mmCIF file of C-alpha atoms in Angstrom:
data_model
loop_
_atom_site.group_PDB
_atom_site.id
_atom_site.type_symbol
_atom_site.label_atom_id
_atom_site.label_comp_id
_atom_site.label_asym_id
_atom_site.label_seq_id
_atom_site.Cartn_x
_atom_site.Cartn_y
_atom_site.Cartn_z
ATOM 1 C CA UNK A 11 109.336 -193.642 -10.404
ATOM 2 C CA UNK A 12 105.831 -192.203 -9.555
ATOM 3 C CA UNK A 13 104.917 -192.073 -6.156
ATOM 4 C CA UNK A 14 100.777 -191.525 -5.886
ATOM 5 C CA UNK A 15 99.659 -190.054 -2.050
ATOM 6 C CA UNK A 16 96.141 -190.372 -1.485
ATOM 7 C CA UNK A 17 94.603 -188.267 1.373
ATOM 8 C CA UNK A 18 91.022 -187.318 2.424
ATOM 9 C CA UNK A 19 92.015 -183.745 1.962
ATOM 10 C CA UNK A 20 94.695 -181.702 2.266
ATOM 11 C CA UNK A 21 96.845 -183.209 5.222
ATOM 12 C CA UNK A 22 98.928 -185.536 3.243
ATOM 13 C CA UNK A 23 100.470 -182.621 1.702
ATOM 14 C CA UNK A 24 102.233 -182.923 4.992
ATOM 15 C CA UNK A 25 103.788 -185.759 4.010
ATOM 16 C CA UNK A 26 104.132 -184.905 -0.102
ATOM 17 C CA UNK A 27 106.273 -181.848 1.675
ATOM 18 C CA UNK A 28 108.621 -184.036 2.813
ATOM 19 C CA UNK A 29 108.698 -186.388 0.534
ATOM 20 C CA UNK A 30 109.518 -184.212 -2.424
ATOM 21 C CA UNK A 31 112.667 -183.235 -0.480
ATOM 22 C CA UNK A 32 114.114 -186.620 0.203
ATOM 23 C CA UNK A 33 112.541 -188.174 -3.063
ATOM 24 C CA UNK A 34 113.637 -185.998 -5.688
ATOM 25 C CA UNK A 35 114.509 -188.471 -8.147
ATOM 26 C CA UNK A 36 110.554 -189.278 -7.706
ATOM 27 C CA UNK A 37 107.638 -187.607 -9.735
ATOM 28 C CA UNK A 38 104.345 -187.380 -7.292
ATOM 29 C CA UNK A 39 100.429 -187.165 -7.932
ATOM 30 C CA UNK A 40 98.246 -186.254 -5.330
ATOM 31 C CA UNK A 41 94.998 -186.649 -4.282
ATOM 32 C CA UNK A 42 92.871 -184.888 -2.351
ATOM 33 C CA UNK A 43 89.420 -186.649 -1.810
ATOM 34 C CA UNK A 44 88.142 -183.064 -0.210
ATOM 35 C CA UNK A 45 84.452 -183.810 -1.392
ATOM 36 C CA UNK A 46 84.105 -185.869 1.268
ATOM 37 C CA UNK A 47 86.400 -184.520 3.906
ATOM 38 C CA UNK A 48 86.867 -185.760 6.568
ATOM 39 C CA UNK A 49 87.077 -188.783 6.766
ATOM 40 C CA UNK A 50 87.183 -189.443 10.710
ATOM 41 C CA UNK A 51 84.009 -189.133 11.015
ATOM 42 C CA UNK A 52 82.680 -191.680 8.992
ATOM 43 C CA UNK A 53 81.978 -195.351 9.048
ATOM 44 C CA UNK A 54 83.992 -197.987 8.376
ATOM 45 C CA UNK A 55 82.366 -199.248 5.474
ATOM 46 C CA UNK A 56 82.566 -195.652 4.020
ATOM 47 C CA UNK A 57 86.342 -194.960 4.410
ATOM 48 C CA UNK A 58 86.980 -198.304 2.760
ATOM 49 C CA UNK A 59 84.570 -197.489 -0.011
ATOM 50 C CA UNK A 60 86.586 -194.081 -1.160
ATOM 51 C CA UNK A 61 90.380 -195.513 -0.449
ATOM 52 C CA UNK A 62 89.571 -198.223 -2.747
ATOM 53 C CA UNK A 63 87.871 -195.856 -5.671
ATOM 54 C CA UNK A 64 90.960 -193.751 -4.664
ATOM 55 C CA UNK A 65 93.270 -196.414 -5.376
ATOM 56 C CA UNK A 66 91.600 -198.000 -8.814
ATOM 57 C CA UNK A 67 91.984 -193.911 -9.823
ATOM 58 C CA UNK A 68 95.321 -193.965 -8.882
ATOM 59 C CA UNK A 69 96.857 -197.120 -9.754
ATOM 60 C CA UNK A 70 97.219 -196.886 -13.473
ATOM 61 C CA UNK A 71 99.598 -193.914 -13.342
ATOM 62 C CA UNK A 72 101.469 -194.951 -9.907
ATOM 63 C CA UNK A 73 104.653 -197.261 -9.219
ATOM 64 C CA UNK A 74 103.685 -197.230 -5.312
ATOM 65 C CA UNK A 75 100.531 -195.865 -3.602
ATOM 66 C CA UNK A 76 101.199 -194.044 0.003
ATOM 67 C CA UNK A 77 97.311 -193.473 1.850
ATOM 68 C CA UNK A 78 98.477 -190.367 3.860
ATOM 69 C CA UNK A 79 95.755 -190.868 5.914
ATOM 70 C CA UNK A 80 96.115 -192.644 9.199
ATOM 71 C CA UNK A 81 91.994 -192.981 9.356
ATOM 72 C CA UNK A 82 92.033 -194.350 5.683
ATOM 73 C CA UNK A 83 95.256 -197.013 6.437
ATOM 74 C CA UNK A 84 93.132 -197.877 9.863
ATOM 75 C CA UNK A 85 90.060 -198.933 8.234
ATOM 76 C CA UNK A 86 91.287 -199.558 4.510
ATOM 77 C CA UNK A 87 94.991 -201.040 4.383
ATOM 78 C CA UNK A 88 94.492 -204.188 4.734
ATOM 79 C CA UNK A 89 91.387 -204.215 2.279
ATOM 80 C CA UNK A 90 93.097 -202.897 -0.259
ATOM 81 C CA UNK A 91 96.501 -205.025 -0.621
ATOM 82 C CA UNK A 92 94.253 -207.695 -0.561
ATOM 83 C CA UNK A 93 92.392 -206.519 -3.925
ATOM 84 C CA UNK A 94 95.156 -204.312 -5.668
ATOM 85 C CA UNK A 95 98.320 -205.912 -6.549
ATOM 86 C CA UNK A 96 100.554 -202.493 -6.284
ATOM 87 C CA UNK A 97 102.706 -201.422 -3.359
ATOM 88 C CA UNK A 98 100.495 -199.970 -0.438
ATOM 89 C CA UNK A 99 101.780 -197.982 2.297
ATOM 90 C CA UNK A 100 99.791 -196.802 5.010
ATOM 91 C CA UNK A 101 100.807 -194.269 7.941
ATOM 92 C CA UNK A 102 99.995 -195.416 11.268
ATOM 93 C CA UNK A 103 100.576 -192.491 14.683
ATOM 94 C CA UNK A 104 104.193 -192.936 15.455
ATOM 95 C CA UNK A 105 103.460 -194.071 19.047
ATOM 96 C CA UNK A 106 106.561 -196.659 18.694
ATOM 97 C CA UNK A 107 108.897 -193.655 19.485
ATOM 98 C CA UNK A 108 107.296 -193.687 23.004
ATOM 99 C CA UNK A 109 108.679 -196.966 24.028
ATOM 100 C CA UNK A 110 112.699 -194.121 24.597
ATOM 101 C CA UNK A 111 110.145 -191.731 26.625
ATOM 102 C CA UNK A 112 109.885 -192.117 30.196
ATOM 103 C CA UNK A 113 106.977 -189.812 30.670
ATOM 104 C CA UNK A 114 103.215 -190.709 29.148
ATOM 105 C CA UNK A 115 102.170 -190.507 25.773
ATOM 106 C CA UNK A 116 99.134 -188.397 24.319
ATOM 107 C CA UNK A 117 98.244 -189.455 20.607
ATOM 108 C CA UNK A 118 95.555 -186.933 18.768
ATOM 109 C CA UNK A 119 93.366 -188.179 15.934
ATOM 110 C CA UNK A 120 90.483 -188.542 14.472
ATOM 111 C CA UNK A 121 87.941 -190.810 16.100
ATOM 112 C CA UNK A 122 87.911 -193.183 13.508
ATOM 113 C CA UNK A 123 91.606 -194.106 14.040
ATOM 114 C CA UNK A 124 91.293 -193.862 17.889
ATOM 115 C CA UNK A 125 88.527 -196.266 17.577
ATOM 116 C CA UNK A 126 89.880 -198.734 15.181
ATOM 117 C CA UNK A 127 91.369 -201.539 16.004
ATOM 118 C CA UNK A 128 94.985 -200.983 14.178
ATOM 119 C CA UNK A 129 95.916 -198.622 16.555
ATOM 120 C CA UNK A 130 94.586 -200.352 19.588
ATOM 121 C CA UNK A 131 96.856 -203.239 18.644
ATOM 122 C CA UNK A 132 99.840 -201.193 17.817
ATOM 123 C CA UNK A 133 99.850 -199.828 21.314
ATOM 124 C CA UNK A 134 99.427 -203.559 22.721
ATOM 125 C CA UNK A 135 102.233 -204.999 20.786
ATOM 126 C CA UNK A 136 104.632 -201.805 21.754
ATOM 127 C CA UNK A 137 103.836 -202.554 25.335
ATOM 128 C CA UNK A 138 102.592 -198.861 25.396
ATOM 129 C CA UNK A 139 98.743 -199.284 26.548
ATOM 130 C CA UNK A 140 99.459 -198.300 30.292
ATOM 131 C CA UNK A 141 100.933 -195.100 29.340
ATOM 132 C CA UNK A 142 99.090 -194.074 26.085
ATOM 133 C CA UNK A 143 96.153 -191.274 26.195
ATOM 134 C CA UNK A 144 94.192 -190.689 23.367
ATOM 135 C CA UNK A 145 92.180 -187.592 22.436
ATOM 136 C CA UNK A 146 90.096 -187.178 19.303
ATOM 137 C CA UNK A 147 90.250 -183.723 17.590
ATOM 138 C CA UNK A 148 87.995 -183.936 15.143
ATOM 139 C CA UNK A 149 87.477 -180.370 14.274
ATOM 140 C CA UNK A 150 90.848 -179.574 13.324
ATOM 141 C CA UNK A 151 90.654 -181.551 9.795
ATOM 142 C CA UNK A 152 87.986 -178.998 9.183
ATOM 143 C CA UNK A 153 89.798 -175.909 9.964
ATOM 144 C CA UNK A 154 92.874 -177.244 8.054
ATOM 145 C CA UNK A 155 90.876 -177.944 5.033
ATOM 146 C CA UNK A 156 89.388 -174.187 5.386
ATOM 147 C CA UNK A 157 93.285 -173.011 5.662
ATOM 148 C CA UNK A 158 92.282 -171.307 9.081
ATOM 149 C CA UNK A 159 95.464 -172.285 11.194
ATOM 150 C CA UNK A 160 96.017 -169.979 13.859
ATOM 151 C CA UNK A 161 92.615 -168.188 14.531
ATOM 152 C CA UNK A 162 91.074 -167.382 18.317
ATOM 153 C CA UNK A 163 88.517 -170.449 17.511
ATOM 154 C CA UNK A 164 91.668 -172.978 16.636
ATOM 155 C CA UNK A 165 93.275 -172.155 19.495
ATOM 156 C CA UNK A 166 90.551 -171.808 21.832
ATOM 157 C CA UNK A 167 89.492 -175.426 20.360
ATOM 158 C CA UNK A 168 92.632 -177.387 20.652
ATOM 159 C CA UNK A 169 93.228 -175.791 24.644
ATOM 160 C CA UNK A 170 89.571 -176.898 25.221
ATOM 161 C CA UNK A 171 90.517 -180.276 23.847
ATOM 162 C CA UNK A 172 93.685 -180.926 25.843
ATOM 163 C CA UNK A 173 92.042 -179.547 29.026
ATOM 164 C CA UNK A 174 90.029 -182.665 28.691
ATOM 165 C CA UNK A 175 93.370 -185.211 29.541
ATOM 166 C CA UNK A 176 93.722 -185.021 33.905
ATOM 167 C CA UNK A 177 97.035 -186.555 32.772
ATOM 168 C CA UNK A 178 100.432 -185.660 34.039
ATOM 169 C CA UNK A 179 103.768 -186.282 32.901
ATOM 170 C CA UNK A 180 103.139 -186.474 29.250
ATOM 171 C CA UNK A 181 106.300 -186.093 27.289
ATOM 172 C CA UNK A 182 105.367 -187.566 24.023
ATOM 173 C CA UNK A 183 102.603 -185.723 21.989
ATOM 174 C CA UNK A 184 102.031 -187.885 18.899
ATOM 175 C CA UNK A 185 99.995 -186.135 16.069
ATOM 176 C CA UNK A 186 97.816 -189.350 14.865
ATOM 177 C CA UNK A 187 96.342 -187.167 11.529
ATOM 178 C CA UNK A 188 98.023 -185.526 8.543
ATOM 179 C CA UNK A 189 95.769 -182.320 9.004
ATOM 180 C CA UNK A 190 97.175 -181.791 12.530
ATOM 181 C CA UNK A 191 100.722 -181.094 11.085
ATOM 182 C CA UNK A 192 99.343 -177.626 10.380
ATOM 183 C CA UNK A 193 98.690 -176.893 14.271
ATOM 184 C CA UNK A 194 101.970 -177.436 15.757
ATOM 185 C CA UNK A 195 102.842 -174.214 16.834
ATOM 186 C CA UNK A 196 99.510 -173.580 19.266
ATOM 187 C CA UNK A 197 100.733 -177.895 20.320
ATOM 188 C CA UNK A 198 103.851 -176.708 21.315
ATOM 189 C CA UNK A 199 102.592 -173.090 23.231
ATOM 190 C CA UNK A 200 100.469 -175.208 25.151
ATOM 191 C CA UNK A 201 102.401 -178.320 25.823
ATOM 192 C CA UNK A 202 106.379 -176.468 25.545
ATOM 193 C CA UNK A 203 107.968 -179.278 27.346
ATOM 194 C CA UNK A 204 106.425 -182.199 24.961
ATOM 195 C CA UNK A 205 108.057 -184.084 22.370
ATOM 196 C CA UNK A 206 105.870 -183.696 19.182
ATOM 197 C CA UNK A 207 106.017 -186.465 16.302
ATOM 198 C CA UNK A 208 104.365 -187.793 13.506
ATOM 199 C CA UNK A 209 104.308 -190.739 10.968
ATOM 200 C CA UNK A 210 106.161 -188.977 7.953
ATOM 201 C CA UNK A 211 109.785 -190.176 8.514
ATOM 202 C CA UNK A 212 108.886 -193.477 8.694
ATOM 203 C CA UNK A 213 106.549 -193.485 5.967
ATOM 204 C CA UNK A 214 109.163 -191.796 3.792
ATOM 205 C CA UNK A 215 112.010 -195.180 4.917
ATOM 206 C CA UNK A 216 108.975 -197.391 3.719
ATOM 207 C CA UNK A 217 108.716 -195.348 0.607
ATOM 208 C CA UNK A 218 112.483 -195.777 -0.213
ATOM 209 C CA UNK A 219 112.650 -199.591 1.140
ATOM 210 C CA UNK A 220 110.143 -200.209 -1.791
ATOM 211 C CA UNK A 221 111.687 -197.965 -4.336
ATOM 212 C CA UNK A 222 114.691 -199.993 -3.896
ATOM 213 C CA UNK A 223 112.732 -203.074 -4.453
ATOM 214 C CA UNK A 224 111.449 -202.145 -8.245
ATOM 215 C CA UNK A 225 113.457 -201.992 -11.062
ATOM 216 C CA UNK A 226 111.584 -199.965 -13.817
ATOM 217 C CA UNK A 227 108.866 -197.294 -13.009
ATOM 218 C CA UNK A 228 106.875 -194.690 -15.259
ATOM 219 C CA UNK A 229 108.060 -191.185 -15.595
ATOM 220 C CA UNK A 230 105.894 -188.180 -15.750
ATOM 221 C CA UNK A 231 106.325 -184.690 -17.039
ATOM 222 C CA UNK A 232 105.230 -182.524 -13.900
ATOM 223 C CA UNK A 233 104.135 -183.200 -11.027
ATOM 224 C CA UNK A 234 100.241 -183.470 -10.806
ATOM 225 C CA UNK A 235 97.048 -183.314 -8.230
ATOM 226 C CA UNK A 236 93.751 -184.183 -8.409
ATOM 227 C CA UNK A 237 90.685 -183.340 -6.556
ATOM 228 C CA UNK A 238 87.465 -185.572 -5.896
ATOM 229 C CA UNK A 239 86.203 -184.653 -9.267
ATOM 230 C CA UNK A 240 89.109 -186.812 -10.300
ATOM 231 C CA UNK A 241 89.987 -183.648 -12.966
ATOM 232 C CA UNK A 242 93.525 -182.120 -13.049
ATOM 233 C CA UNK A 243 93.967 -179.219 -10.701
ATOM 234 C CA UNK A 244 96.477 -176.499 -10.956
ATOM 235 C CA UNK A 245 99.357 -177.830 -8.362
ATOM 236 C CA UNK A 246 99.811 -173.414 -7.309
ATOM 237 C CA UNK A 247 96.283 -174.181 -5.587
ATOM 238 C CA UNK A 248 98.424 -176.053 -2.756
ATOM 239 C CA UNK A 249 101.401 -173.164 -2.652
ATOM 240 C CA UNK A 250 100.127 -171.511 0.789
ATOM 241 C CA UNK A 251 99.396 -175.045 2.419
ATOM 242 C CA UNK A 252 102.965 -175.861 1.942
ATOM 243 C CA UNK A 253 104.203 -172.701 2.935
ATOM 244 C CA UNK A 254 102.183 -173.579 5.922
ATOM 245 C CA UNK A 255 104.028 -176.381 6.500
ATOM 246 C CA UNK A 256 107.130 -175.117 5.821
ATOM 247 C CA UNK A 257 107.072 -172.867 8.522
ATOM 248 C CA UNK A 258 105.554 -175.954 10.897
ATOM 249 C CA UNK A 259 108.424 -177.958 9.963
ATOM 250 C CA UNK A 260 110.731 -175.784 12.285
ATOM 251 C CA UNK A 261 108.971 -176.317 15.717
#
């Protein structure tokens, strides 16, 4: 089976990380739209515009289609299940895990996904409105993209940004974009007693829930990734994002 994961850059190799671990019976193309990076800060009409050239790219060589991008599944998803008939998945901010927490929530993101309406409604229907804060950081899907992880500007950004939320009790810190995955360590010096999650694991159950429902897929010889160009890229240009998020994985 080929599993395709579209991304506006390079955060969904967050999730193509993981996935290649549990998944190994799975081949994987990626792309990376970074031309026009990032995708938060666009408008609607744009993000929908590039997932769905993303996905007629895509779609030809792919059994299933993941959009690692939580602004791209916010403003796109729904768009483009309607107009492709291949399997979709989209990654929404794992705020659902809040609903065991007893402290407050504080979901990061880009403001395109803290403005849409999917994750508006996902917090209504999870009862979890009342005790959700939500901070856009866009900035960080620029210096992930630029591989700068752990400068003095990254950190003094993201302790600017969370000085903004008066809130107390926050136990929950739900990382609402790919490219945050990168980050975690200044999250966690700055929040230590936080909980910090993200949408991979369950995008990697819905992966395998829809494995299990084909029967015959395509094969390919090596894994591949693409850039906005939409030419073949040597996959060694990723190596020191993943060993990035190799190291991330342990916090």
């Amino acid at each position: 089976m080929v599993v395709a994961i579209f991304d506006s850059g390079f955060g969904g190799l967050s999730l193509l990380n993981e996935a290649k671990k549990e998944l190994k019976e799975c081949d994987f193309i990626y792309f990376a739209d970074n031309d026009n990076a990032p995708y938060g800060i666009k408008s609607i009409d744009e993000i929908r515009a590039l997932s769905i050239d993303a996905v007629e790219f895509l779609r030809p060589m792919a059994d299933i289609i993941v959009i690692a991008c939580n602004t791209a599944t916010s403003a796109a998803i729904s768009d483009l299940r309607q107009k492709f008939s291949i399997p979709i998945i989209g990654m929404e901010p794992a705020v659902k895990l809040g609903q065991s927490e007893d402290g407050n929530i504080l979901v990061i993101a880009t403001p395109a996904t803290i403005k849409g309406a999917k994750l508006n409604e996902l917090l209504k229907r999870s009862n979890l409105s009342d005790k959700t804060y939500l901070l856009p950081m866009p900035k960080l899907v620029e210096f992930a993209q630029n591989m700068e992880f752990d400068s003095p500007s990254v950190k003094r950004y993201i302790a600017e940004q969370i000085a903004q939320i008066n809130a107390t009790n926050i136990s929950l810190l739900v990382l609402g974009c790919t490219h945050f995955n990168y980050f975690k360590d200044s999250f966690a010096a700055l929040m230590p007693n936080c909980k910090i999650v993200d949408g991979i694991n369950g995008t990697i159950k819905q992966i395998k829930r829809k494995l299990d429902e084909l029967e015959n897929g395509k094969n390919l010889d090596k894994n591949l990734i693409y850039y906005s160009s939409k030419k073949q890229k040597d996959i060694n240009l990723i190596t020191p994002f993943l060993s990035r998020l190799d190291e991330m994985r342990k916090i």
